[in-house]
XYZ file of C-alpha atoms in Angstrom:
147
model
C 58.143 88.480 64.763
C 56.074 85.816 66.436
C 55.639 85.989 70.196
C 57.156 83.068 72.071
C 54.674 80.801 73.700
C 54.411 80.830 77.507
C 56.658 77.811 77.928
C 59.450 79.537 75.993
C 58.975 82.758 77.987
C 59.186 80.871 81.298
C 62.244 78.988 80.156
C 63.924 82.235 79.055
C 63.096 83.982 82.397
C 64.514 81.049 84.462
C 67.886 80.848 82.790
C 70.804 80.602 85.192
C 73.938 82.374 84.141
C 76.933 80.222 85.033
C 80.199 82.100 85.307
C 83.146 80.718 83.492
C 85.327 78.387 85.527
C 88.275 79.919 87.340
C 91.796 79.431 86.057
C 94.370 77.642 88.177
C 96.032 81.000 88.942
C 92.649 82.456 90.080
C 91.959 79.427 92.227
C 95.422 79.730 93.875
C 94.924 83.488 94.375
C 91.594 82.829 96.107
C 93.166 80.190 98.300
C 95.857 82.573 99.379
C 93.337 85.348 100.082
C 91.183 82.939 102.127
C 94.151 81.747 104.186
C 95.343 85.327 104.896
C 91.854 86.469 105.870
C 91.244 83.594 108.269
C 94.689 84.109 109.830
C 93.896 87.801 110.298
C 90.572 87.007 111.916
C 92.120 84.457 114.271
C 95.065 86.674 115.251
C 92.675 89.651 115.827
C 90.394 87.554 118.005
C 93.332 86.358 120.049
C 94.744 89.895 120.541
C 91.240 91.341 121.271
C 90.453 88.748 123.898
C 93.767 89.434 125.665
C 92.864 93.114 125.931
C 89.156 92.586 126.555
C 88.470 89.163 128.172
C 84.715 89.812 127.997
C 84.836 88.950 124.302
C 86.704 85.649 124.816
C 83.683 83.332 125.148
C 81.523 84.744 122.327
C 84.413 85.007 119.810
C 86.628 82.016 120.555
C 83.819 79.483 120.099
C 82.451 80.881 116.872
C 82.556 78.652 113.873
C 84.465 80.773 111.270
C 82.837 80.555 107.824
C 84.188 82.243 104.747
C 81.451 83.499 102.396
C 81.849 85.595 99.292
C 78.032 85.859 99.283
C 78.028 88.523 101.988
C 79.699 91.841 101.486
C 81.184 92.299 105.004
C 81.029 90.254 108.174
C 78.266 89.031 110.526
C 77.267 86.525 113.156
C 74.436 84.090 112.846
C 73.143 80.672 113.685
C 74.135 77.974 111.173
C 73.027 74.421 111.161
C 70.804 73.689 114.190
C 72.805 75.368 116.955
C 76.163 76.611 115.718
C 76.991 80.238 116.386
C 79.052 81.325 113.356
C 81.126 84.284 112.155
C 80.604 84.697 108.474
C 83.098 86.886 106.727
C 84.001 87.945 103.216
C 87.810 87.470 102.895
C 88.266 90.486 100.563
C 86.414 92.608 103.126
C 88.615 91.400 105.949
C 91.797 92.137 104.007
C 90.538 95.678 103.208
C 90.344 96.636 106.900
C 92.956 98.199 109.141
C 93.866 96.380 112.349
C 91.835 98.803 114.406
C 88.773 98.454 112.115
C 88.906 94.668 112.192
C 89.135 94.607 115.984
C 86.246 97.036 116.269
C 84.084 94.936 113.886
C 84.895 91.814 115.842
C 83.824 93.608 119.042
C 80.674 94.693 117.219
C 79.845 91.112 116.241
C 80.591 89.825 119.806
C 78.189 92.465 121.170
C 75.420 91.058 118.939
C 75.905 87.741 120.762
C 76.375 89.263 124.251
C 73.218 91.335 123.873
C 71.319 88.351 122.570
C 70.417 90.060 119.302
C 70.369 86.751 117.422
C 67.634 85.244 119.611
C 65.725 88.506 120.039
C 65.822 89.159 116.308
C 63.630 86.135 115.449
C 60.718 88.081 117.015
C 61.165 90.647 114.243
C 61.325 88.281 111.298
C 58.875 90.334 109.359
C 61.384 93.236 109.283
C 64.692 91.823 110.428
C 66.672 94.373 108.380
C 65.137 97.216 110.378
C 65.782 95.313 113.671
C 69.407 94.762 112.693
C 69.862 98.493 111.986
C 68.463 99.287 115.473
C 70.763 96.694 117.015
C 73.759 98.143 115.201
C 72.798 101.637 116.482
C 72.789 100.225 119.971
C 76.325 98.884 119.640
C 78.289 101.200 117.366
C 78.409 104.372 119.489
C 80.175 102.381 122.188
C 83.058 101.248 119.974
C 86.155 102.994 118.656
C 87.386 102.249 115.137
C 84.072 101.247 113.507
C 84.318 102.319 109.840
C 81.840 105.103 109.006
C 80.474 103.661 105.881
């Protein structure tokens, strides 16, 4: 068998696998999951901020962005200046009420402790910085899943 030339090898290596299109039922199921997850997040934030007013400002003003590209939930800066809560809807729906409230507190603490702005100084190893930031927050919270 003849070796493919470099151009064919490069083309083969750069193939993008496109998943098949979703059926109408799958699209409707995703829409329902998305709506339920967003509603749960919003209700949990409202209840949490009644019990813990400290979390009102960081949580109420977050731009809520659904993303199936992340496995869980996190806060970050999107666009130029928008503080955002990114969440996977399937993850949100897998949590108990107590776990969701604890994770929202966790994300609010990242904002209150300025981890987003401090983290840019650790761009070379942001993952390690984030683990350290999580270890600063998690022992103070009840209900954080232990995974």
